[in-house]
Short mmCIF file of C-alpha atoms in Angstrom, two decimals:
data_model
loop_
_atom_site.label_atom_id
_atom_site.label_comp_id
_atom_site.label_asym_id
_atom_site.label_seq_id
_atom_site.Cartn_x
_atom_site.Cartn_y
_atom_site.Cartn_z
CA MET A 1098 -20.01 -5.98 -37.57
CA THR A 1099 -20.36 -7.12 -33.95
CA GLU A 1100 -21.49 -4.38 -31.60
CA LEU A 1101 -19.14 -3.76 -28.68
CA PRO A 1102 -20.55 -4.37 -25.19
CA HIS A 1103 -21.34 -1.22 -23.23
CA PHE A 1104 -20.65 -0.77 -19.53
CA ASP A 1105 -21.59 1.97 -17.09
CA ILE A 1106 -18.18 1.45 -15.53
CA VAL A 1107 -15.04 -0.54 -16.24
CA CYS A 1108 -13.02 -1.45 -13.14
CA ILE A 1109 -9.27 -1.96 -13.35
CA GLY A 1110 -7.74 -4.14 -10.65
CA ASP A 1111 -6.77 -7.70 -9.81
CA TYR A 1112 -8.71 -10.35 -7.96
CA PHE A 1113 -7.72 -11.65 -4.55
CA PHE A 1114 -8.66 -14.84 -2.76
CA ASP A 1115 -9.38 -13.75 0.83
CA LEU A 1116 -9.07 -16.21 3.72
CA ILE A 1117 -10.52 -14.52 6.80
CA TYR A 1118 -10.24 -15.87 10.36
CA THR A 1119 -12.87 -14.43 12.71
CA GLY A 1120 -13.55 -14.66 16.42
CA LEU A 1121 -9.90 -14.59 17.48
CA PRO A 1122 -9.49 -14.58 21.28
CA GLU A 1123 -6.25 -12.59 20.95
CA PHE A 1124 -3.66 -11.76 18.34
CA PRO A 1125 -1.25 -14.61 17.42
CA VAL A 1126 2.24 -14.60 18.87
CA LEU A 1127 5.27 -16.67 17.93
CA GLY A 1128 5.46 -20.09 19.54
CA ARG A 1129 1.74 -20.34 20.42
CA GLU A 1130 -1.34 -21.66 18.67
CA ILE A 1131 -4.74 -20.03 18.96
CA HIS A 1132 -8.09 -21.04 17.46
CA SER A 1133 -10.55 -18.78 15.66
CA GLN A 1134 -14.29 -19.29 15.94
CA ASP A 1135 -14.76 -19.36 12.17
CA VAL A 1136 -13.00 -19.03 8.81
CA THR A 1137 -14.37 -17.72 5.51
CA SER A 1138 -13.08 -17.97 1.93
CA THR A 1139 -14.27 -15.26 -0.46
CA GLY A 1140 -13.18 -12.86 -3.16
CA GLY A 1141 -11.21 -9.71 -2.40
CA ALA A 1142 -9.79 -6.55 -3.98
CA MET A 1143 -11.59 -5.61 -7.22
CA PHE A 1144 -14.01 -8.51 -6.80
CA ILE A 1145 -15.53 -6.53 -3.92
CA THR A 1146 -16.11 -3.35 -5.91
CA THR A 1147 -17.45 -5.12 -9.00
CA THR A 1148 -19.78 -7.31 -6.95
CA SER A 1149 -21.05 -4.33 -4.96
CA LEU A 1150 -21.69 -2.36 -8.16
CA ARG A 1151 -23.46 -5.30 -9.79
CA ARG A 1152 -25.80 -5.73 -6.83
CA LEU A 1153 -26.76 -2.06 -7.26
CA GLY A 1154 -27.75 -2.77 -10.85
CA VAL A 1155 -24.69 -1.19 -12.46
CA ARG A 1156 -23.40 -2.64 -15.75
CA VAL A 1157 -19.78 -3.31 -14.84
CA GLY A 1158 -16.88 -4.66 -16.90
CA TRP A 1159 -13.82 -6.21 -15.27
CA PRO A 1160 -10.73 -7.03 -17.37
CA ALA A 1161 -9.28 -9.30 -14.70
CA ILE A 1162 -6.68 -11.99 -15.25
CA PHE A 1163 -7.24 -15.48 -13.85
CA GLY A 1164 -4.78 -18.36 -13.89
CA ASN A 1165 -5.32 -22.13 -13.96
CA ASP A 1166 -4.97 -22.46 -10.17
CA SER A 1167 -7.75 -23.25 -7.70
CA TYR A 1168 -7.74 -19.75 -6.19
CA SER A 1169 -8.40 -18.14 -9.58
CA HIS A 1170 -11.13 -20.67 -10.34
CA PHE A 1171 -12.80 -20.07 -6.98
CA VAL A 1172 -13.05 -16.28 -7.35
CA LYS A 1173 -14.04 -16.46 -11.01
CA GLU A 1174 -16.90 -18.78 -10.08
CA LEU A 1175 -18.02 -16.37 -7.36
CA ALA A 1176 -18.02 -13.54 -9.93
CA GLN A 1177 -20.14 -15.65 -12.30
CA GLN A 1178 -22.61 -16.37 -9.50
CA GLU A 1179 -22.94 -12.61 -8.91
CA GLY A 1180 -23.76 -12.05 -12.59
CA ILE A 1181 -20.66 -10.00 -13.33
CA ASP A 1182 -19.93 -9.70 -17.06
CA LEU A 1183 -16.58 -11.48 -17.59
CA SER A 1184 -16.29 -10.91 -21.34
CA LEU A 1185 -13.17 -8.77 -20.77
CA VAL A 1186 -11.44 -11.40 -18.62
CA LYS A 1187 -8.18 -13.05 -19.74
CA GLU A 1188 -7.30 -16.57 -18.61
CA ILE A 1189 -3.67 -17.65 -18.67
CA PRO A 1190 -2.35 -21.27 -18.73
CA CYS A 1191 -0.35 -21.00 -15.52
CA PRO A 1192 -0.97 -20.27 -11.85
CA TYR A 1193 -1.81 -16.68 -10.93
CA ARG A 1194 -2.27 -16.93 -7.19
CA ARG A 1195 -3.27 -13.82 -5.25
CA ILE A 1196 -4.01 -14.78 -1.65
CA THR A 1197 -4.56 -12.70 1.47
CA THR A 1198 -5.06 -14.11 4.96
CA SER A 1199 -6.89 -11.59 7.12
CA LEU A 1200 -6.89 -11.60 10.92
CA PRO A 1201 -9.56 -9.15 12.17
CA LEU A 1202 -9.59 -8.27 15.87
CA ASN A 1203 -11.28 -5.45 17.80
CA GLY A 1204 -12.19 -3.43 14.72
CA GLU A 1205 -8.76 -3.67 13.10
CA ARG A 1206 -7.02 -6.36 11.09
CA ALA A 1207 -3.64 -7.69 10.04
CA TYR A 1208 -2.81 -9.34 6.74
CA VAL A 1209 -0.44 -11.90 5.29
CA THR A 1210 -0.38 -11.83 1.48
CA TYR A 1211 1.17 -13.88 -1.31
CA VAL A 1212 1.07 -13.00 -5.01
CA ASP A 1213 2.59 -14.75 -8.00
CA GLN A 1214 4.68 -12.71 -10.41
CA GLU A 1215 2.58 -10.46 -12.61
CA PRO A 1216 2.09 -11.93 -16.09
CA GLU A 1217 3.89 -10.03 -18.84
CA GLU A 1218 0.63 -9.46 -20.70
CA ARG A 1219 -1.23 -7.83 -17.81
CA ASP A 1220 -0.66 -4.20 -18.83
CA THR A 1221 -1.25 -4.80 -22.53
CA HIS A 1222 -4.40 -6.76 -21.68
CA ARG A 1223 -5.81 -3.89 -19.64
CA LEU A 1224 -5.12 -1.35 -22.38
CA ALA A 1225 -6.53 -3.63 -25.08
CA SER A 1226 -9.67 -4.36 -23.07
CA LEU A 1227 -10.69 -0.70 -23.25
CA GLY A 1228 -10.83 -1.06 -27.02
CA ARG A 1229 -13.15 -4.07 -26.77
CA CYS A 1230 -16.03 -2.17 -25.17
CA THR A 1231 -17.62 1.21 -24.65
CA PHE A 1232 -18.02 2.70 -21.19
CA ASP A 1233 -19.07 5.82 -19.32
CA HIS A 1234 -16.56 5.67 -16.48
CA LEU A 1235 -13.19 4.09 -15.70
CA HIS A 1236 -12.36 3.22 -12.09
CA ILE A 1237 -8.85 2.16 -11.08
CA GLY A 1238 -8.72 0.33 -7.78
CA GLY A 1239 -5.29 1.56 -6.67
CA LEU A 1240 -2.04 3.20 -7.69
CA GLN A 1241 0.08 0.03 -7.59
CA THR A 1242 0.85 0.14 -11.33
CA ILE A 1243 1.33 3.87 -11.32
CA GLU A 1244 3.42 3.94 -14.50
CA GLN A 1245 0.52 2.58 -16.59
CA ILE A 1246 -2.26 4.63 -15.04
CA PRO A 1247 -1.81 7.75 -17.22
CA ASP A 1248 -2.17 5.64 -20.38
CA LEU A 1249 -5.41 4.07 -19.14
CA LEU A 1250 -6.80 7.42 -18.03
CA LYS A 1251 -5.87 9.12 -21.32
CA ILE A 1252 -7.81 6.47 -23.26
CA ALA A 1253 -10.83 6.98 -21.00
CA LYS A 1254 -10.77 10.76 -21.34
CA ALA A 1255 -10.34 10.50 -25.13
CA ARG A 1256 -13.47 8.33 -25.17
CA GLY A 1257 -15.42 10.96 -23.22
CA ALA A 1258 -15.54 8.92 -20.01
CA THR A 1259 -15.11 10.19 -16.47
CA THR A 1260 -12.42 8.64 -14.25
CA SER A 1261 -11.72 7.74 -10.65
CA THR A 1262 -9.01 6.02 -8.68
CA ASP A 1263 -8.57 4.74 -5.16
CA CYS A 1264 -5.12 4.95 -3.57
CA GLN A 1265 -4.23 1.81 -1.55
CA ASP A 1266 -1.06 1.48 0.51
CA VAL A 1267 1.39 1.94 -2.34
CA PRO A 1268 5.16 2.64 -2.14
CA HIS A 1269 4.67 6.15 -3.53
CA LEU A 1270 3.04 7.18 -0.24
CA TYR A 1271 6.39 6.79 1.49
CA ARG A 1272 8.45 8.78 -0.99
CA SER A 1273 9.57 12.20 0.12
CA HIS A 1274 8.92 13.52 -3.38
CA CYS A 1275 6.31 12.38 -5.86
CA GLU A 1276 4.73 14.27 -8.77
CA TRP A 1277 1.16 13.81 -7.59
CA ARG A 1278 -0.11 16.69 -9.73
CA GLU A 1279 1.06 14.89 -12.87
CA ILE A 1280 -0.35 11.54 -11.71
CA PHE A 1281 -3.79 13.05 -11.09
CA HIS A 1282 -3.93 15.12 -14.28
CA TYR A 1283 -6.52 12.81 -15.88
CA VAL A 1284 -8.36 11.84 -12.66
CA ASP A 1285 -11.82 13.30 -11.98
CA ILE A 1286 -12.40 11.63 -8.58
CA PHE A 1287 -9.67 10.60 -6.12
CA MET A 1288 -10.89 8.26 -3.35
CA PRO A 1289 -8.21 7.63 -0.65
CA ASN A 1290 -8.75 6.86 3.01
CA MET A 1291 -7.82 9.49 5.58
CA ARG A 1292 -4.39 8.07 6.33
CA GLU A 1293 -3.51 8.00 2.63
CA ALA A 1294 -4.87 11.52 2.07
CA MET A 1295 -2.71 12.94 4.86
CA MET A 1296 0.38 11.09 3.64
CA VAL A 1297 -0.08 12.34 0.07
CA THR A 1298 -0.63 15.96 1.15
CA HIS A 1299 1.55 16.06 4.30
CA GLN A 1300 -1.41 17.63 6.11
CA GLU A 1301 -2.53 16.75 9.63
CA ASN A 1302 -6.32 17.14 9.49
CA ALA A 1303 -9.14 16.15 7.18
CA ILE A 1304 -10.20 19.56 5.85
CA ASP A 1305 -6.65 20.68 5.05
CA ALA A 1306 -5.93 17.36 3.30
CA VAL A 1307 -9.08 17.58 1.17
CA GLN A 1308 -8.50 21.22 0.26
CA HIS A 1309 -4.92 20.45 -0.73
CA LEU A 1310 -6.04 17.55 -2.94
CA LEU A 1311 -8.57 19.84 -4.64
CA GLU A 1312 -5.61 21.70 -6.13
CA TRP A 1313 -4.97 18.54 -8.21
CA VAL A 1314 -8.34 16.79 -8.60
CA LYS A 1315 -11.87 18.00 -9.41
CA ILE A 1316 -13.59 15.84 -6.76
CA VAL A 1317 -11.94 14.39 -3.64
CA VAL A 1318 -13.61 11.67 -1.57
CA VAL A 1319 -11.88 10.71 1.68
CA LYS A 1320 -13.00 7.65 3.67
CA ASP A 1321 -12.59 8.21 7.41
CA GLY A 1322 -13.74 4.92 8.95
CA ALA A 1323 -15.96 5.34 12.00
CA ASN A 1324 -15.82 9.11 11.46
CA GLY A 1325 -17.70 8.83 8.17
CA ALA A 1326 -16.40 10.38 4.97
CA TRP A 1327 -15.60 13.71 3.33
CA VAL A 1328 -16.12 15.07 -0.16
CA GLY A 1329 -14.47 18.15 -1.61
CA PHE A 1330 -15.51 19.97 -4.80
CA ASP A 1331 -15.56 23.58 -6.07
CA GLY A 1332 -13.69 24.71 -2.97
CA GLN A 1333 -16.30 23.19 -0.63
CA VAL A 1334 -15.71 20.40 1.90
CA ILE A 1335 -18.71 18.38 3.13
CA HIS A 1336 -18.72 15.70 5.82
CA ALA A 1337 -21.23 12.85 6.23
CA PRO A 1338 -21.25 10.82 9.45
CA ALA A 1339 -20.78 7.08 9.33
CA PHE A 1340 -23.82 4.86 8.80
CA ARG A 1341 -24.34 2.96 12.06
CA THR A 1342 -25.27 -0.66 11.50
CA GLY A 1343 -24.44 -2.40 14.77
CA SER A 1344 -21.48 -4.58 15.66
CA VAL A 1345 -18.37 -4.50 13.50
CA VAL A 1346 -17.51 -8.04 12.41
CA ASP A 1347 -14.85 -7.55 9.72
CA THR A 1348 -13.58 -4.33 8.11
CA THR A 1349 -11.83 -6.11 5.22
CA GLY A 1350 -12.78 -4.43 1.93
CA ALA A 1351 -15.14 -1.84 3.44
CA GLY A 1352 -13.44 0.92 1.44
CA ASP A 1353 -13.93 -0.98 -1.82
CA CYS A 1354 -17.62 -1.39 -0.99
CA PHE A 1355 -17.84 2.33 -0.15
CA ASN A 1356 -16.41 3.16 -3.58
CA ALA A 1357 -19.21 1.20 -5.26
CA GLY A 1358 -21.91 3.07 -3.37
CA PHE A 1359 -20.44 6.48 -4.13
CA LEU A 1360 -19.90 5.70 -7.81
CA TYR A 1361 -23.43 4.32 -8.13
CA GLY A 1362 -24.83 7.63 -6.94
CA TYR A 1363 -22.47 9.67 -9.10
CA LEU A 1364 -22.84 7.65 -12.33
CA ILE A 1365 -26.31 6.14 -12.27
CA GLU A 1366 -28.43 8.58 -10.27
CA LYS A 1367 -26.38 11.69 -11.07
CA ALA A 1368 -27.07 12.50 -7.44
CA PRO A 1369 -25.69 15.46 -5.45
CA LEU A 1370 -22.27 14.62 -4.04
CA GLU A 1371 -23.48 14.69 -0.45
CA ARG A 1372 -26.02 11.98 -1.30
CA CYS A 1373 -23.29 9.98 -3.09
CA LEU A 1374 -21.25 10.23 0.10
CA ARG A 1375 -24.14 8.79 2.12
CA TYR A 1376 -24.52 5.95 -0.37
CA GLY A 1377 -20.84 5.18 0.11
CA ASN A 1378 -21.18 5.23 3.88
CA ILE A 1379 -24.18 2.90 3.75
CA CYS A 1380 -22.35 0.37 1.57
CA GLY A 1381 -19.20 0.58 3.68
CA GLY A 1382 -21.20 0.40 6.90
CA LEU A 1383 -23.11 -2.69 5.81
CA SER A 1384 -19.88 -4.29 4.60
CA VAL A 1385 -18.38 -4.45 8.10
CA THR A 1386 -21.38 -6.32 9.51
CA GLY A 1387 -20.36 -9.53 7.71
CA VAL A 1388 -17.18 -11.44 6.94
CA GLY A 1389 -15.70 -10.38 3.59
CA GLY A 1390 -16.02 -7.03 1.86
CA ALA A 1391 -18.89 -7.89 -0.50
CA THR A 1392 -20.80 -10.41 1.63
CA HIS A 1393 -23.29 -7.84 2.94
CA ALA A 1394 -23.12 -5.41 0.02
CA PRO A 1395 -26.69 -4.12 -0.48
CA SER A 1396 -29.04 -4.29 -3.44
CA GLN A 1397 -30.33 -1.06 -4.95
CA GLN A 1398 -33.59 -1.35 -3.01
CA GLN A 1399 -31.79 -2.07 0.25
CA LEU A 1400 -29.56 0.97 -0.32
CA LEU A 1401 -32.56 3.27 -0.80
CA THR A 1402 -34.33 1.79 2.22
CA HIS A 1403 -31.32 2.42 4.43
CA LEU A 1404 -30.96 5.96 3.05
CA ALA A 1405 -34.44 6.78 4.36
CA HIS A 1406 -33.23 5.91 7.89
CA TYR A 1407 -29.77 7.44 7.64
CA GLY A 1408 -28.93 9.20 10.90
CA ASP A 1409 -31.80 7.63 12.90
#
């Protein structure tokens, strides 16, 4: 009988092909053409988190779906170059284009995105992939497919795994009523950014938002950009300042890179949560110094070296 592959973490989320224009003199307006100083093609979305985890030495599984289009092929090849285990991947005989054009300017960015229709087998593939491996943790990159999330989380909890999910800018944030308590029933760690945390809780400051989320989730991690990040657990709320790395080049995917750093500390080192928070800030801080979320994601040794100088 063939032994199932084992992963420290399985990451649920789609790939994106990111096209990033940098060095814009101003923001585009209708009827005018401007020229950027550079353009970069790279992988986005869950590619960023899986790549960042892999560079930290984490055994990561990614049940992504790739089509037969050039964008799918490009990101899959990048993942192979990073040494990501793609044994859970499904390839389909049709285009599955997921493209985002990013326009970063003055520390912010705007996006234009195109995605092909989701393949019918996506949800069944994700569920089936959890039966084709063993794992210690399940991370869901966002709440876009919110109807399927409880099924994935139930499988993980039944297997004795811990769970986490990011939020992302999903339609549920804009609903006046949403059963968040039910959605988070099987989530151990919720990892939104500050804007998302305040929208979910209807609170107006960081501490109140974190404390409110702790009524639903065991551990709350809130990414607060240049203000650092917050972690809540056992009624406590701890803040860690941002890791200063110099000039901000591109903030695309910094939150996904942060997630990898935090989860590395939590899963691999079993580190105190404040240290996990600093790991996240280091990974997110390094991410913004290059173009593309995973371009400057650190190795394990680089992470530990930067930790020794955190706050200098």
